[in-house]
Tab-separated table of C-alpha atoms in Angstrom:
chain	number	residue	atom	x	y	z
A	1	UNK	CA	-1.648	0.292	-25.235
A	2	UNK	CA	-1.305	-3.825	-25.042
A	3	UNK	CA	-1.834	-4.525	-22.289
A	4	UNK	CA	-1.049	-8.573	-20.767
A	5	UNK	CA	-2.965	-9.833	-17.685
A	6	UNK	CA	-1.570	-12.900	-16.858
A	7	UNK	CA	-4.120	-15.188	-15.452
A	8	UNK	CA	-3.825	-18.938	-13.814
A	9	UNK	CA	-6.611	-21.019	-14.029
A	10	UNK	CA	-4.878	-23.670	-12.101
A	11	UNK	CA	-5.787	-23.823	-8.432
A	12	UNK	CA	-6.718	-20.186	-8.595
A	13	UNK	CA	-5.855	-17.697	-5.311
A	14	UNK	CA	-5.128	-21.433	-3.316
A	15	UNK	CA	-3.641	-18.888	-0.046
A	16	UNK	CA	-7.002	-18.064	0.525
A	17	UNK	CA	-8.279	-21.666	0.594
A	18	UNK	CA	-8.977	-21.129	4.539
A	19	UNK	CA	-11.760	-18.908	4.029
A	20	UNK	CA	-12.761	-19.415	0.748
A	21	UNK	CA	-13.266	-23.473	-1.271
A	22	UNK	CA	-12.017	-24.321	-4.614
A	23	UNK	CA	-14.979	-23.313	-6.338
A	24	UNK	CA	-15.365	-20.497	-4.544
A	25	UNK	CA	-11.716	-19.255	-5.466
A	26	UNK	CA	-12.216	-20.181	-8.803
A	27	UNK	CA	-15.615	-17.866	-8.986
A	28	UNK	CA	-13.588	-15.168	-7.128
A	29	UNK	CA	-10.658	-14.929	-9.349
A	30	UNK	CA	-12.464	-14.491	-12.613
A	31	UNK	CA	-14.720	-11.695	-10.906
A	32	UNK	CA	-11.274	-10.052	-10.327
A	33	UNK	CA	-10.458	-10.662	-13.125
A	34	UNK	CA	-13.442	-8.858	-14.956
A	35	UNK	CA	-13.112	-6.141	-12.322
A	36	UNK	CA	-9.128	-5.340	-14.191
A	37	UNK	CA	-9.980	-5.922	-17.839
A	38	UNK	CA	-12.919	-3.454	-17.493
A	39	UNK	CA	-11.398	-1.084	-15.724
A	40	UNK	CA	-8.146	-1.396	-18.331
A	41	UNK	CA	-10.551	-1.165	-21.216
A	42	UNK	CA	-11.814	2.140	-19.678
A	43	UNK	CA	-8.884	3.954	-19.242
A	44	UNK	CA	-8.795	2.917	-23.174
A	45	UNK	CA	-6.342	0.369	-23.582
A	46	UNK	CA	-6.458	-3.113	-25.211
A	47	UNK	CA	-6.250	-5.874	-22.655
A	48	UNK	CA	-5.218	-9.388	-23.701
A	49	UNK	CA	-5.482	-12.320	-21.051
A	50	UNK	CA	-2.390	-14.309	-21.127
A	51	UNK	CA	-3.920	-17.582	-19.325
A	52	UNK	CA	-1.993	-21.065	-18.829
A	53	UNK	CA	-5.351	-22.611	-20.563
A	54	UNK	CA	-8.210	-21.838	-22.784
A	55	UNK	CA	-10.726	-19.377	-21.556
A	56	UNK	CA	-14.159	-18.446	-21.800
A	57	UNK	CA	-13.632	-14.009	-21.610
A	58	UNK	CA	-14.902	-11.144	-23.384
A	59	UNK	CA	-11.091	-10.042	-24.300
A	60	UNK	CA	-8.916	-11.638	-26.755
A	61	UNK	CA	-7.033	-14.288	-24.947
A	62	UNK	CA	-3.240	-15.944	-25.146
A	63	UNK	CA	-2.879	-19.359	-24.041
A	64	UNK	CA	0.502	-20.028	-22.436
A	65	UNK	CA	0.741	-22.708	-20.194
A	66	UNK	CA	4.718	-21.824	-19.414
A	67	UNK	CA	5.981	-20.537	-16.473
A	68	UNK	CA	4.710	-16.629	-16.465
A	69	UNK	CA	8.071	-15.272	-16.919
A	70	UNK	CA	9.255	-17.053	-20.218
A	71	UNK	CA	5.749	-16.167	-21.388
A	72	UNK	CA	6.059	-12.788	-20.983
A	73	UNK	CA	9.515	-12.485	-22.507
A	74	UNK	CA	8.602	-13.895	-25.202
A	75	UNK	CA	5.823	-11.690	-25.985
A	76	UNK	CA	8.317	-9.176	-25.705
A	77	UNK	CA	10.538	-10.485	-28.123
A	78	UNK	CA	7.842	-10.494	-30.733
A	79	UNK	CA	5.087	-7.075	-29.603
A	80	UNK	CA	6.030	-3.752	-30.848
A	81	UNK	CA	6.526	-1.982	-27.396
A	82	UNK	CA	5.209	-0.175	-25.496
A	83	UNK	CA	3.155	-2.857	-23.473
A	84	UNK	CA	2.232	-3.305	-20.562
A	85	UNK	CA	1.708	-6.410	-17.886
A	86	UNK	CA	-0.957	-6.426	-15.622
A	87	UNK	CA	-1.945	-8.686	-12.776
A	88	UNK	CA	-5.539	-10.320	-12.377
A	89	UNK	CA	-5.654	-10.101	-8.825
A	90	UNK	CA	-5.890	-6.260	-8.015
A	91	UNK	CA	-9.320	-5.663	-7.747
A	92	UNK	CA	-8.526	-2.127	-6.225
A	93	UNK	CA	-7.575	-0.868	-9.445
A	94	UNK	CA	-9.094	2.156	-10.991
A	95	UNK	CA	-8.988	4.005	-14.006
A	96	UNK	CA	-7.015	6.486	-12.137
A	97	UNK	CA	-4.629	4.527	-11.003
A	98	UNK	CA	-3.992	3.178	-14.377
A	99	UNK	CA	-3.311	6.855	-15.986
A	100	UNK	CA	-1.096	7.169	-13.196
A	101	UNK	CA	1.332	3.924	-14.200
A	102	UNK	CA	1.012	4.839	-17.692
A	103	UNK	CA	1.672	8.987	-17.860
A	104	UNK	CA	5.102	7.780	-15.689
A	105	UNK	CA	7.927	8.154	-17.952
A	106	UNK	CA	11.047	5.573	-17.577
A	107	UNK	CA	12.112	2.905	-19.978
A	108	UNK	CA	10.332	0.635	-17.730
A	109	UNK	CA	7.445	1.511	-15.148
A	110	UNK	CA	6.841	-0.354	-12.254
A	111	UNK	CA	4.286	-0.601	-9.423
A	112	UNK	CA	5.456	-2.846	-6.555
A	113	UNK	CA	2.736	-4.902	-4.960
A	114	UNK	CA	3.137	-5.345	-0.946
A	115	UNK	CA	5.419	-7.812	-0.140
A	116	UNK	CA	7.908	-7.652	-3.125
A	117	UNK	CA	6.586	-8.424	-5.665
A	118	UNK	CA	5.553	-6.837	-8.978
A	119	UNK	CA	2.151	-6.145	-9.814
A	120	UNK	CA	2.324	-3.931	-12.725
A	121	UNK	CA	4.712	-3.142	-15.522
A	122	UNK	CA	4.886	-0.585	-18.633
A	123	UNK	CA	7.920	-2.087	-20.982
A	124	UNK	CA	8.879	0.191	-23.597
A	125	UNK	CA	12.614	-1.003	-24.377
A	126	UNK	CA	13.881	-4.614	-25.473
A	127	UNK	CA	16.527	-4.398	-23.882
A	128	UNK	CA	14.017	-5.663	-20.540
A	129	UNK	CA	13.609	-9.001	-19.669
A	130	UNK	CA	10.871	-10.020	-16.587
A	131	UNK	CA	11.558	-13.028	-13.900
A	132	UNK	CA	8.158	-12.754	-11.585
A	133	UNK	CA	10.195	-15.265	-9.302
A	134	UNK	CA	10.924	-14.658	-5.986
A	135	UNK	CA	11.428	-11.168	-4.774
A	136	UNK	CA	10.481	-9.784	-8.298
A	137	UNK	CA	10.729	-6.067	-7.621
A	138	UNK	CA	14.089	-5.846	-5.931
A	139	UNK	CA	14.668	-8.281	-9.138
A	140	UNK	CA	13.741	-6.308	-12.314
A	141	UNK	CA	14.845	-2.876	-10.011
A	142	UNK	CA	18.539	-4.630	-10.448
A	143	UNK	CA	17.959	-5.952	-13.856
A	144	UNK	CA	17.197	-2.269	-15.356
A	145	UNK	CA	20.216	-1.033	-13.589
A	146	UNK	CA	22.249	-3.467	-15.160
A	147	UNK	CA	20.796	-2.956	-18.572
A	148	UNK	CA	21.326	0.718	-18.404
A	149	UNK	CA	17.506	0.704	-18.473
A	150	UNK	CA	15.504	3.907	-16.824
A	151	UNK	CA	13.186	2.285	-14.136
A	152	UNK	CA	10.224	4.011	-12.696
A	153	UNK	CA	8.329	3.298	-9.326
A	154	UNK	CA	4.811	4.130	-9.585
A	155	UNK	CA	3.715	5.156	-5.907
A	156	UNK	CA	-0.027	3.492	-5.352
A	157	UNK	CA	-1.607	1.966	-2.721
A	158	UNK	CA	-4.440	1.142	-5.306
A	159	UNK	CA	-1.702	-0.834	-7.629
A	160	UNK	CA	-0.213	-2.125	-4.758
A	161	UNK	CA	-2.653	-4.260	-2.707
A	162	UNK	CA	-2.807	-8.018	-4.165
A	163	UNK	CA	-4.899	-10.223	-3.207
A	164	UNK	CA	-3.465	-13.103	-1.881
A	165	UNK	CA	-3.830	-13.744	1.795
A	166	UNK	CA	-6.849	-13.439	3.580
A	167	UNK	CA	-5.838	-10.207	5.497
A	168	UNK	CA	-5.473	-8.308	1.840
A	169	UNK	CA	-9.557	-9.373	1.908
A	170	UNK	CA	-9.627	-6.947	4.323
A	171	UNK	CA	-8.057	-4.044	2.502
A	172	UNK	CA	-10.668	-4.985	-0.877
A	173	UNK	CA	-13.599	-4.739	1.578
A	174	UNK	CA	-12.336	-1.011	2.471
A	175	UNK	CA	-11.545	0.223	-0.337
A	176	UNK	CA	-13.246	-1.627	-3.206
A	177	UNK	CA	-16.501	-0.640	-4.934
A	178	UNK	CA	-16.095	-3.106	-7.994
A	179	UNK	CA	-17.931	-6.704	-8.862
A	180	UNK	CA	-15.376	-7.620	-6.779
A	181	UNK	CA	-16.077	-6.171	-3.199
A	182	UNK	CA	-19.849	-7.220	-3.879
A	183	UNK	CA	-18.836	-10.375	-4.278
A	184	UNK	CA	-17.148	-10.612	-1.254
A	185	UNK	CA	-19.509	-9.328	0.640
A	186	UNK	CA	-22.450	-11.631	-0.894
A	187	UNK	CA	-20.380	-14.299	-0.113
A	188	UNK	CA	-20.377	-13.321	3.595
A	189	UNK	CA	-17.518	-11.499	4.783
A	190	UNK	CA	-17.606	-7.879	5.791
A	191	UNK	CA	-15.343	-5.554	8.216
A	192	UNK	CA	-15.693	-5.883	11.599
A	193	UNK	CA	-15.129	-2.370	13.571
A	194	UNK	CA	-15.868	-3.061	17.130
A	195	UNK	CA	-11.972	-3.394	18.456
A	196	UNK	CA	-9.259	-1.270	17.970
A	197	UNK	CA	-8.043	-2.348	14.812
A	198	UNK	CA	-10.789	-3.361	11.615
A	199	UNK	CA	-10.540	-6.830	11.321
A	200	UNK	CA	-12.472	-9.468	8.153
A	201	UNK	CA	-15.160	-10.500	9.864
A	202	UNK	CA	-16.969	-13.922	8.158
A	203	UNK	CA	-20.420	-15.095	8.335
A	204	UNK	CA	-21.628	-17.036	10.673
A	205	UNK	CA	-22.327	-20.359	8.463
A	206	UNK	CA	-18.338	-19.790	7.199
A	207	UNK	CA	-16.753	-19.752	10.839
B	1	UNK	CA	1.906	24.487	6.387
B	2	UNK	CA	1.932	23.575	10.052
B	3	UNK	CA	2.050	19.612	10.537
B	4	UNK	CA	1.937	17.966	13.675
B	5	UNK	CA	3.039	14.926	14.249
B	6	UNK	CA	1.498	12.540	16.995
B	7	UNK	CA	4.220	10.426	18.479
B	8	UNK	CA	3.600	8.359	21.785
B	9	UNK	CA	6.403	8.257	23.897
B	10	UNK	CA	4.725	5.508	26.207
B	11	UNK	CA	6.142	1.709	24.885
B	12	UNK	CA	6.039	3.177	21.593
B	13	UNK	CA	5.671	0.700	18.679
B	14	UNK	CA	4.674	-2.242	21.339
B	15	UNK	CA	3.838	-4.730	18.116
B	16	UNK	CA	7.146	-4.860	17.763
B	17	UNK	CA	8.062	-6.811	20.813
B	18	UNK	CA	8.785	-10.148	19.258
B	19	UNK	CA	11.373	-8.789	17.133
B	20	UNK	CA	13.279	-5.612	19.005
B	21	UNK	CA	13.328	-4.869	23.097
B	22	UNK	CA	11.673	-2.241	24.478
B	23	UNK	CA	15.354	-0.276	24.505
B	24	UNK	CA	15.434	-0.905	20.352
B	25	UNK	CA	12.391	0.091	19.669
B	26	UNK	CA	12.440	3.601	21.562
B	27	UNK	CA	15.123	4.066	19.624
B	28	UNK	CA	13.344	3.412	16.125
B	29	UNK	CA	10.683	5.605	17.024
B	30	UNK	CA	12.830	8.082	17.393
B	31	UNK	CA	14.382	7.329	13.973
B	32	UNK	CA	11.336	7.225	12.072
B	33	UNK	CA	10.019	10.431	13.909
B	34	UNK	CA	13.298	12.135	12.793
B	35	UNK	CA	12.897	10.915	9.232
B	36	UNK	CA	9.284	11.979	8.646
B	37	UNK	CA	10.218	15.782	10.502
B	38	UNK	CA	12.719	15.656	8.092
B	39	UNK	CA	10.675	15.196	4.832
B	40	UNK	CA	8.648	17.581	5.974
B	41	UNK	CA	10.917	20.189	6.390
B	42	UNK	CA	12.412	19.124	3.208
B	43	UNK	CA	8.856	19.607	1.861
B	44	UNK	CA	8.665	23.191	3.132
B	45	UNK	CA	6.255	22.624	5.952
B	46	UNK	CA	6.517	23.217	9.106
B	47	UNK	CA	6.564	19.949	11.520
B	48	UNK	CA	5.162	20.539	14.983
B	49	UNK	CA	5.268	17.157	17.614
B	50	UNK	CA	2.485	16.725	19.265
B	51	UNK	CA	3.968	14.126	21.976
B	52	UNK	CA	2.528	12.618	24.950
B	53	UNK	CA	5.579	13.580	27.409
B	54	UNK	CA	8.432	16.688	26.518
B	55	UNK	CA	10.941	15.327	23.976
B	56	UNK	CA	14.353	16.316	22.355
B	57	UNK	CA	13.531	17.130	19.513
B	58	UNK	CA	15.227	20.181	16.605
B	59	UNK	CA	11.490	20.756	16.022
B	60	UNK	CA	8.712	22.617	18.409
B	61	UNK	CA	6.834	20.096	20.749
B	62	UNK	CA	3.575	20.179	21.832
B	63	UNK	CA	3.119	18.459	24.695
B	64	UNK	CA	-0.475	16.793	25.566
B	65	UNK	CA	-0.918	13.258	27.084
B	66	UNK	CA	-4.576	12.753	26.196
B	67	UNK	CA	-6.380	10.387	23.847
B	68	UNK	CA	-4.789	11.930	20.117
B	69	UNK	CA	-7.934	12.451	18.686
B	70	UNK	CA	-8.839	15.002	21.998
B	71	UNK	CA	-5.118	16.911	21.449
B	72	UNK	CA	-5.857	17.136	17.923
B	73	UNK	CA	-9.579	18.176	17.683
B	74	UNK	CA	-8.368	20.992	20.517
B	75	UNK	CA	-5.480	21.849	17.691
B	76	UNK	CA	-8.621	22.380	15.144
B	77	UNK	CA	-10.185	24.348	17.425
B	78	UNK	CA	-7.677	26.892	17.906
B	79	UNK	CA	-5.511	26.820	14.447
B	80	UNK	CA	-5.591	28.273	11.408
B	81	UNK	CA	-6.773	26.283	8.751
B	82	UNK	CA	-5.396	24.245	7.026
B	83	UNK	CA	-3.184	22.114	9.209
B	84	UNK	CA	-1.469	18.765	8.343
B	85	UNK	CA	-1.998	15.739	10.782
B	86	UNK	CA	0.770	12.811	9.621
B	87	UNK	CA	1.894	10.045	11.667
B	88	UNK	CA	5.447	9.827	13.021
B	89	UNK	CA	5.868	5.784	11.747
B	90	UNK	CA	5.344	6.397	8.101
B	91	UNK	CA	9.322	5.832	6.849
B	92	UNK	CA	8.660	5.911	3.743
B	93	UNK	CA	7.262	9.151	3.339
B	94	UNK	CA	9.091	11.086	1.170
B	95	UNK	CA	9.081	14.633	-0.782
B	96	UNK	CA	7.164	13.946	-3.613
B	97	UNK	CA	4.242	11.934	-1.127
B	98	UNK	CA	3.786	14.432	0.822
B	99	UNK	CA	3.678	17.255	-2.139
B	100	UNK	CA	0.982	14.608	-3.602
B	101	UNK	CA	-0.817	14.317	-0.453
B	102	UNK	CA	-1.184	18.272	0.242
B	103	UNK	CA	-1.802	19.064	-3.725
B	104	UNK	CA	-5.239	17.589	-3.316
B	105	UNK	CA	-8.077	19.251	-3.475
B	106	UNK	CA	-10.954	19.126	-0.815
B	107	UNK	CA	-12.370	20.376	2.417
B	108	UNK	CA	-9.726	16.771	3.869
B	109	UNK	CA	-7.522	14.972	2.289
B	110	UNK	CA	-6.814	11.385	4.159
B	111	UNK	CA	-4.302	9.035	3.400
B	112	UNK	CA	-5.344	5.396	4.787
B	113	UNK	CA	-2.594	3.476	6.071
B	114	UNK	CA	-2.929	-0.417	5.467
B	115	UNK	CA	-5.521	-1.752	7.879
B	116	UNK	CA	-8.183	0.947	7.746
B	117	UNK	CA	-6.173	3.707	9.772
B	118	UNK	CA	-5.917	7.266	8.917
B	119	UNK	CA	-1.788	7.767	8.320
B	120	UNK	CA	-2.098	11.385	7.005
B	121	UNK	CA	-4.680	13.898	6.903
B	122	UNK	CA	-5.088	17.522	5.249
B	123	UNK	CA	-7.921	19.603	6.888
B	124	UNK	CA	-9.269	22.981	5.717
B	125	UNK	CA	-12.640	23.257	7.087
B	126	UNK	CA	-13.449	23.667	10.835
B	127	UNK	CA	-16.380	21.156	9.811
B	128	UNK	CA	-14.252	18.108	10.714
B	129	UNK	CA	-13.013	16.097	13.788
B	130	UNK	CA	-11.239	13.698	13.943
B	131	UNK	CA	-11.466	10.011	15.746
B	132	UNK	CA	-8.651	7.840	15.473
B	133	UNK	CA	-9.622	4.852	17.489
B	134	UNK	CA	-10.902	1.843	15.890
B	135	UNK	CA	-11.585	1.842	11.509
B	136	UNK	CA	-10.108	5.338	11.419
B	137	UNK	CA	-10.556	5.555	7.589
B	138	UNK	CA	-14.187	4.458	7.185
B	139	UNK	CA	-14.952	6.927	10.295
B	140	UNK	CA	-13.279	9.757	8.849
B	141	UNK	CA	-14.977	9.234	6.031
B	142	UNK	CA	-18.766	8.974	7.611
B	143	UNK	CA	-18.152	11.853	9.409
B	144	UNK	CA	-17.102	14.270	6.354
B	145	UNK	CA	-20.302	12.911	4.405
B	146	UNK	CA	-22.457	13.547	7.551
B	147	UNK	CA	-21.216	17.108	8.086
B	148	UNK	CA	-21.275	17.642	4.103
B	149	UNK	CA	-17.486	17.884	3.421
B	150	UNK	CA	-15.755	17.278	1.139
B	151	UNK	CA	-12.927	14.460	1.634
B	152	UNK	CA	-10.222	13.103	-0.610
B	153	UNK	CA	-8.703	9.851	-0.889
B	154	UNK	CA	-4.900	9.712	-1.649
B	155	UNK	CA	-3.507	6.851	-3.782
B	156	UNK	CA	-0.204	6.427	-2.197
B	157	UNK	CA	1.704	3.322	-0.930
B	158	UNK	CA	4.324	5.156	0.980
B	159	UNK	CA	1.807	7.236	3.109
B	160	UNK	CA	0.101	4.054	3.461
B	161	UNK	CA	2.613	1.807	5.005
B	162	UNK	CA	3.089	2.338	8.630
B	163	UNK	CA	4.929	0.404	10.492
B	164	UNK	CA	3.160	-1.577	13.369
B	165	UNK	CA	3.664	-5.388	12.996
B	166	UNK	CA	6.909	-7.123	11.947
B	167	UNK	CA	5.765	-8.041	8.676
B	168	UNK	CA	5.436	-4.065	7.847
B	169	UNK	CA	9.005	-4.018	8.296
B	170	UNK	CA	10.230	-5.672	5.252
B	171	UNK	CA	8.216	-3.274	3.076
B	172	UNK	CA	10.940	-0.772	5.344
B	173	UNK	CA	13.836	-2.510	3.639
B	174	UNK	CA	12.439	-3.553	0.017
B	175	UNK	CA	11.427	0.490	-0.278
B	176	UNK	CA	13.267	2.897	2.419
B	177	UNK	CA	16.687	4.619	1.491
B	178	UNK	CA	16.477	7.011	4.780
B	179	UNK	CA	17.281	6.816	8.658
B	180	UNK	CA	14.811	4.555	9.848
B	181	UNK	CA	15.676	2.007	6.955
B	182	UNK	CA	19.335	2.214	7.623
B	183	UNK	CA	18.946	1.363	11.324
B	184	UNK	CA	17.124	-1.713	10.478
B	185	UNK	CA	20.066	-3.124	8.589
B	186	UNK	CA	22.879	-2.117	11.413
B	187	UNK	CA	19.830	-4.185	14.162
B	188	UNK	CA	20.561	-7.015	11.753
B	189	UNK	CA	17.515	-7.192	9.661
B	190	UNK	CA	17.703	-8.358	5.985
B	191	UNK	CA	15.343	-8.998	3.208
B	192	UNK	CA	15.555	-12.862	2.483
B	193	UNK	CA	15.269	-13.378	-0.903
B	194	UNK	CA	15.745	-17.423	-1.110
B	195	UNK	CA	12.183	-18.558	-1.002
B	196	UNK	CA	9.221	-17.887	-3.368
B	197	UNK	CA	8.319	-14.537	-1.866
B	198	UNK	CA	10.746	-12.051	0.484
B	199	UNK	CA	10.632	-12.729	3.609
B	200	UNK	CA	12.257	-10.687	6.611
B	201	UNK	CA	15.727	-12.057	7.766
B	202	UNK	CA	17.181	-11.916	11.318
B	203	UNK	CA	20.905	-12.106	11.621
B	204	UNK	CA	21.628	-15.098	13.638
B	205	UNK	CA	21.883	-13.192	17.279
B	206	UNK	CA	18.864	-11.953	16.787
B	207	UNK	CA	16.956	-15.659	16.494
């Protein structure tokens, strides 16, 4: 299957800009990045990064410098469907996981990412439309109704977890075994387990 | 399968305090607990509580006020394997995640819960302990290497959202259809779906 991963190269991951500097972020987010193309290419689908500007990847690559949404549609309008939509930032992703969104039957498959929003979709009708704004999956969940569109929510932790804030840092470093939990820990941050709760722990030149 | 359920009748859910009194959140303890007995039971297992102080409860009760992972490794000791240990804040457990959790294969099966705590476990080999304090997850999963069993990881969003902080609370109301969500509403908590991501909503009384 198509599969989109929309990818900003503006300002990349800028929640995490107390813990991490600009060129830091920007470093992180493409190892991300390569973490979810390789993982969709293994689980034998045909990634395509749909990036607001030219970029220098492995993968074919869509420029698209409109808000995410209207980009999306309109590759809807035009793809012959199924496809699906993926999002750069879930470095927890695994080839499981992926067989799991994609073996779930529905019109439209989704996997909510914590917090709201939508990290991944499977579209196989045109009668869906996508609007990432806001509180995205209570969003497309009411759009499909209204469309008379069958809507399925995948059920993953792995799909789920985004990484945005600096606490999700925390959940990569636990879980992760990709480019992108090495690179987190080369870069200095690791899990501290001495209280009662795991916290991130950074090194001592980043504190 | 017998499953207990660890529930701490002492200021139960404490993390709460900014957002519900002590009154409010006994009672939402109690309202998750009953939803999660009652997934079980829908599940076909058989819920035990394994509570710090007697309790009213439809279900048996086993009553033992020491540290949970002493009441629990005392359970292993004297059970029949396997046994089910899932936590009594996990409201969006339903059916299907619990079928998925106990379907698994392997000597345990864990279910992290966001954070690096164990939510759910599945053990079948009198090889294992358990130690919930501190980085539950990453213990649990030392100590199966070191004794040479074999553990499982569960994908699973709903076993892994329990509810501790306020913030855990909206994924309550953007996912639950049971009890525990239901309750929330009638206390007068919304999802607020103005900004660029949900945020959780207190009806005016409550500010």
């Amino acid at each position: 299957m198509r599969v989109f991963v929309p990818f900003d190269t503006r300002d990349p991951k800028s929640r995490l800009s107390s813990v991490l500097d600009s060129s830091e972020r920007e470093q992180f987010a493409h190892v991300m990045l390569g973490d979810v193309l390789d993982v969709l290419q293994r689980a034998g689908h045909d990634p395509t990064v749909l990036a607001t500007a030219p970029l220098d990847c492995s993968c074919s690559v869509r420029v698209d410098e409109r808000p995410l949404s209207k980009a999306v549609n309109d590759i809807l309008d035009e793809s012959t469907l199924p496809i699906g939509v993926v999002m750069a930032d879930l470095p927890l992703l695994t080839v499981d996981s992926v067989e799991h969104l994609v073996d779930q039957s529905g019109d439209v498959v989704i996997a909510p990412g914590l917090g709201g929003g939508t990290n991944c979709l499977v579209i196989r009708t045109p009668e869906f439309r996508v609007d990432y704004h806001g509180a995205s999956f209570l969003d497309h969940r009411r759009q499909a109704t209204k469309a008379g569109v069958d809507i399925s929510v995948v059920d993953s932790f792995r799909l789920a977890v985004d990484i945005d804030d600096p606490e999700d840092l925390l959940e990569l470093l636990l879980h992760g075994d990709n480019d992108a939990a090495g690179w987190l820990s080369n870069a200095g941050f690791s899990v501290d387990e001495s209280g009662e709760q795991p916290t991130l722990s950074l090194s001592g030149d980043r504190q």
